[in-house]
Amino acid sequence: MAAYIPPYPLRPQKALPPLALLRLARRNLLAIWPEETFSKTIFGHRLFRRGVIVVNSPETVKQTFVDGAAAYEKKSPQQRNALKPLIGDGLFISDGEIWRNRRKVVAPVTHISRLPELTEGISAGAGAHLASWKALPEGAEIDALADMAHLTAGIICATIFGRKLGTKAAETIVSAFSVYQKLINQMDVLSLIGVPDFLPRFQGFRIRAAARRIHTVLDGLIDSILADKNASETSLLRSMSQTKIGDTGTAMDHRAFRDEAAVLFMAGHETTANTLAWAWFLLSQDPETERRLHAEVDAVLGEGPAQFADFAKLPFSRAIIEETLRLYPPVPLQARTAAEDQTVGGRSVKKGDLVILNAWLLHRHKSLWDQPDTFLPDRFMPGGSGIPSRYAYVPFSIGPRVCTGAAFGLTEAVLCLATLARHVRLRLKPDWVVEPVCRLSLRPGERLPMLIEHRRAAVAAVAEDVAETLP
């Protein structure tokens, strides 16, 4: 059977003129990149009054986002203005002293050393979700994108907030963020034509309303945690509230606390939900990969959910997630503003220029990856081709601003996929067309309708030929 090439937007044959580029970017940030850019190491041009440079090789990525990170510290105005109504000056878009102080508070929350503790919430959430799927009739239709968002929202709430998220609250978070992402302006044209960043950008009523709905849920969670002085449960958010900022000897105020809670909640549920939704879609289109996944989870897992100790025993499940992250990185574009004149890869970068790390291009670069557009989990298996460079695979960004929850997110995705795939397979709704769309994050469209099939094959029968099916 031929290897599966999943969908990607039609690539322009040549660079688009500025106005056409902006129109297309408003609809889908992935659709603006010409075929030739998947082979370049660095490129760019002036867009109105601002230079835009894309670093597109391990060397130029390392030079700007790692070695020279201090000279490109400031987040792009596009990202700041798109996310500020939702996360204020939260860690993802803050700069300078605010960013350095906040990171010291937030980073320990999902540190890799806490994975055994955090995995308990992952397993519990995956097990509860599996029970809800088992209760559905054969052939029931679900929206896998929204379904995975509900799953990961519940997990992030249980692990980070130390609270269970009610059905209504979960629905509020998931639906409000979906509305926010759909409506928010991805291209800050005002900054491109030279309007100072400190001048406020207009945000529509529906955008502000969606942000308020999310803030209401978060405020309720925060208040319940901080008011319950005798709570016996572990809350990482409570730990954050007790951590002092810098040399001030004071904790974060309520607004700062909510901003960082919003960052943790959005980053913790949205990116993993998208990755899981993409994984289900890819498996539904690649029967051989799905068969090997089933063989692995049947051999490793019992009837209950996957646990922390199972993670190391699920290399193919992990390879599927890692390949999914390569093809569909959750936040494919990371942009910085140059703080001073630079030279990168032989190209001049002026102060104020935008420098972009585009994982969508880098992960499909024709000089770095074998069959770059093809779904090949085996490249991440022992003995596979692997990652050509640590600076060529950046699903969680890289350098000082690398995602603090990268290990948590990967573990969550693997254990959830394995737990659910042990008992259920999903099939794409007939005639449904999937197209990757990127606004704040990379999604398989607005919905992903899939049909549930309950697996009835005996574990013993599958386990007998595990040695033949696993590489």
Coordinates of C-alpha atoms in Angstrom, one line a residue, residues 143-392:
D143 CA -17.1 16.2 16.1
A144 CA -13.6 14.9 16.8
L145 CA -12.2 18.4 17.0
A146 CA -14.7 19.6 19.6
D147 CA -14.6 16.3 21.3
M148 CA -10.8 16.3 21.8
A149 CA -11.1 20.0 23.0
H150 CA -13.5 18.9 25.7
L151 CA -11.2 16.0 26.7
T152 CA -8.1 18.2 27.0
A153 CA -9.9 21.1 28.6
G154 CA -11.0 18.7 31.4
I155 CA -7.5 17.3 31.7
I156 CA -5.8 20.7 32.0
C157 CA -8.4 21.8 34.5
A158 CA -7.9 18.7 36.7
T159 CA -4.1 18.8 36.5
I160 CA -3.3 22.5 36.6
F161 CA -6.3 23.9 38.5
G162 CA -6.9 21.0 40.7
R163 CA -10.6 21.1 39.9
K164 CA -13.0 19.2 37.7
L165 CA -14.4 21.2 34.9
G166 CA -18.2 21.0 34.6
T167 CA -19.8 20.2 31.3
K168 CA -21.2 23.7 30.9
A169 CA -17.9 25.4 31.8
A170 CA -16.1 23.1 29.3
E171 CA -18.6 24.0 26.6
T172 CA -18.1 27.7 27.3
I173 CA -14.3 27.5 27.0
V174 CA -14.3 25.4 23.9
S175 CA -17.0 27.3 22.0
A176 CA -15.8 30.7 23.0
F177 CA -12.2 30.0 22.0
S178 CA -13.5 28.6 18.7
V179 CA -15.4 31.9 18.0
Y180 CA -12.5 34.0 19.1
Q181 CA -10.1 32.2 16.8
K182 CA -12.4 32.4 13.9
L183 CA -13.0 36.2 14.2
I184 CA -9.7 37.5 15.3
N185 CA -7.6 39.5 12.7
Q186 CA -4.5 37.6 11.8
M187 CA -2.7 40.4 10.0
D188 CA -2.1 43.6 11.8
V189 CA -2.0 45.9 8.8
L190 CA -1.7 49.0 10.9
S191 CA 1.7 47.9 12.2
L192 CA 2.8 46.9 8.7
I193 CA 2.1 50.5 7.4
G194 CA 3.9 52.0 10.4
V195 CA 1.2 52.8 13.0
P196 CA 3.0 52.6 16.4
D197 CA 2.3 49.4 18.4
F198 CA 1.3 51.3 21.5
L199 CA -1.8 52.6 19.8
P200 CA -4.8 50.3 20.6
R201 CA -6.3 48.2 17.8
F202 CA -10.1 47.9 17.5
Q203 CA -11.5 44.5 18.4
G204 CA -15.1 43.7 17.5
F205 CA -17.9 43.1 20.0
R206 CA -18.1 39.4 19.3
I207 CA -14.3 39.0 20.0
R208 CA -14.5 40.9 23.3
A209 CA -17.6 38.9 24.2
A210 CA -15.9 35.6 23.6
A211 CA -12.9 36.7 25.7
R212 CA -15.2 37.7 28.5
R213 CA -17.0 34.3 28.5
I214 CA -13.6 32.6 29.0
H215 CA -12.5 35.1 31.6
T216 CA -15.7 34.4 33.6
V217 CA -15.0 30.7 33.8
L218 CA -11.3 31.3 34.7
D219 CA -12.2 33.9 37.4
G220 CA -14.6 31.4 38.9
L221 CA -12.0 28.6 39.0
I222 CA -9.3 30.9 40.4
D223 CA -11.6 32.3 43.1
S224 CA -12.7 28.8 44.2
I225 CA -9.1 27.7 44.5
L226 CA -7.8 30.7 46.4
A227 CA -10.8 30.8 48.7
D228 CA -10.6 27.2 49.8
K229 CA -7.7 27.5 52.3
N230 CA -8.2 24.0 53.6
A231 CA -8.2 22.2 50.2
S232 CA -6.4 18.9 50.5
E233 CA -6.1 18.4 46.7
T234 CA -2.9 19.5 44.9
S235 CA -3.4 22.6 42.8
L236 CA -0.5 23.8 40.7
L237 CA -2.3 27.1 40.3
R238 CA -2.3 27.5 44.1
S239 CA 1.5 27.0 44.0
M240 CA 1.7 29.8 41.4
S241 CA -0.3 32.1 43.7
Q242 CA 2.2 31.6 46.5
T243 CA 5.3 32.2 44.3
K244 CA 6.9 35.6 44.6
I245 CA 7.8 37.7 41.5
G246 CA 11.4 38.7 41.0
D247 CA 12.9 40.6 43.9
T248 CA 9.6 42.3 44.9
G249 CA 8.6 39.8 47.5
T250 CA 5.0 40.0 46.3
A251 CA 2.8 37.5 44.4
M252 CA 1.0 38.2 41.1
D253 CA -2.1 40.4 41.3
H254 CA -5.4 38.9 40.2
R255 CA -5.2 40.3 36.7
A256 CA -1.7 38.8 36.1
F257 CA -2.9 35.6 37.7
R258 CA -5.8 35.3 35.3
D259 CA -3.6 36.1 32.3
E260 CA -1.2 33.3 33.1
A261 CA -4.1 30.9 33.9
A262 CA -5.5 31.8 30.5
V263 CA -2.2 31.1 28.8
L264 CA -1.9 27.7 30.6
F265 CA -5.5 26.8 29.8
M266 CA -5.5 27.8 26.1
A267 CA -2.0 26.4 25.4
G268 CA -2.7 23.3 27.4
H269 CA -6.0 22.3 25.8
E270 CA -6.1 23.8 22.3
T271 CA -2.8 22.6 21.0
T272 CA -3.2 19.0 22.2
A273 CA -6.8 18.9 21.1
N274 CA -5.8 19.9 17.6
T275 CA -3.0 17.3 17.5
L276 CA -5.3 14.5 18.6
A277 CA -7.9 15.5 16.1
W278 CA -5.3 15.4 13.3
A279 CA -4.0 12.0 14.5
W280 CA -7.5 10.5 14.4
F281 CA -8.0 11.9 10.9
L282 CA -4.6 10.5 9.7
L283 CA -5.3 7.1 11.2
S284 CA -8.7 7.0 9.5
Q285 CA -6.9 7.4 6.1
D286 CA -4.0 5.0 6.7
P287 CA -5.3 1.5 7.6
E288 CA -1.8 0.0 7.9
T289 CA -0.6 2.6 10.4
E290 CA -3.9 2.2 12.3
R291 CA -3.4 -1.6 12.4
R292 CA 0.0 -1.3 13.9
L293 CA -1.2 1.2 16.5
H294 CA -3.9 -1.3 17.5
A295 CA -1.4 -4.1 17.7
E296 CA 0.8 -2.0 20.1
V297 CA -2.0 -0.8 22.4
D298 CA -3.5 -4.3 22.6
A299 CA -0.2 -5.7 23.6
V300 CA 0.7 -3.0 26.2
L301 CA -2.6 -1.9 27.8
G302 CA -5.3 -3.7 29.7
E303 CA -8.9 -2.6 29.9
G304 CA -8.1 0.6 31.8
P305 CA -6.5 3.9 30.6
A306 CA -2.8 4.2 29.8
Q307 CA -0.6 5.2 32.8
F308 CA 2.7 7.0 33.1
A309 CA 4.6 3.7 33.2
D310 CA 3.1 2.7 29.9
F311 CA 4.5 5.7 28.0
A312 CA 7.9 4.1 27.4
K313 CA 6.2 1.0 26.1
L314 CA 4.2 2.9 23.4
P315 CA 6.9 3.9 20.9
F316 CA 4.7 3.6 17.8
S317 CA 1.9 5.6 19.5
R318 CA 4.5 8.3 20.2
A319 CA 5.8 8.2 16.7
I320 CA 2.3 8.8 15.3
I321 CA 1.9 11.9 17.5
E322 CA 5.4 13.2 16.6
E323 CA 4.7 12.7 12.9
T324 CA 1.4 14.4 13.4
L325 CA 3.1 17.4 15.0
R326 CA 5.6 17.5 12.1
L327 CA 2.9 17.7 9.5
Y328 CA 0.5 19.8 11.5
P329 CA 2.4 21.9 14.1
P330 CA -0.2 23.4 16.4
V331 CA 1.2 26.9 16.2
P332 CA 3.1 26.9 13.0
L333 CA 4.2 30.5 12.9
Q334 CA 6.4 32.2 15.6
A335 CA 7.4 35.8 14.9
R336 CA 9.7 38.2 16.6
T337 CA 10.6 41.9 16.1
A338 CA 14.3 42.6 15.6
A339 CA 15.5 44.9 18.3
E340 CA 18.6 46.0 16.4
D341 CA 20.2 45.7 13.0
Q342 CA 21.4 42.2 12.3
T343 CA 22.8 39.9 9.5
V344 CA 21.2 36.5 9.3
G345 CA 22.3 33.9 6.8
G346 CA 24.0 36.6 4.8
R347 CA 20.8 38.7 4.7
S348 CA 20.4 42.1 6.3
V349 CA 17.7 42.4 9.0
K350 CA 16.8 46.0 10.1
K351 CA 15.6 47.1 13.5
G352 CA 11.9 46.7 13.6
D353 CA 11.7 43.9 10.9
L354 CA 9.6 40.8 11.6
V355 CA 11.6 37.6 11.7
I356 CA 9.4 34.5 11.3
L357 CA 10.1 30.9 12.3
N358 CA 7.6 29.0 10.1
A359 CA 7.3 25.4 11.2
W360 CA 4.9 24.7 8.4
L361 CA 7.7 25.3 5.9
L362 CA 10.5 23.9 8.0
H363 CA 8.8 20.6 8.8
R364 CA 8.1 20.1 5.1
H365 CA 11.4 21.4 3.7
K366 CA 12.5 19.4 0.7
S367 CA 16.2 19.4 1.6
L368 CA 15.7 18.3 5.2
W369 CA 13.0 15.6 5.1
D370 CA 12.5 12.4 3.0
Q371 CA 9.0 12.6 1.4
P372 CA 8.2 15.7 3.4
D373 CA 4.5 15.8 2.7
T374 CA 3.9 12.1 3.5
F375 CA 2.6 10.6 6.7
L376 CA 5.5 8.4 7.8
P377 CA 5.5 7.7 11.6
D378 CA 8.4 5.2 11.1
R379 CA 10.8 8.2 10.7
F380 CA 10.4 8.7 14.5
M381 CA 10.8 5.0 15.4
P382 CA 14.1 3.5 16.5
G383 CA 16.2 2.9 13.4
G384 CA 14.1 5.5 11.4
S385 CA 15.5 8.5 9.6
G386 CA 14.7 10.6 12.7
I387 CA 15.0 14.4 12.9
P388 CA 17.6 15.9 10.6
S389 CA 18.4 18.6 13.2
R390 CA 17.0 19.7 16.5
Y391 CA 16.5 23.1 14.8
A392 CA 14.5 21.5 12.0

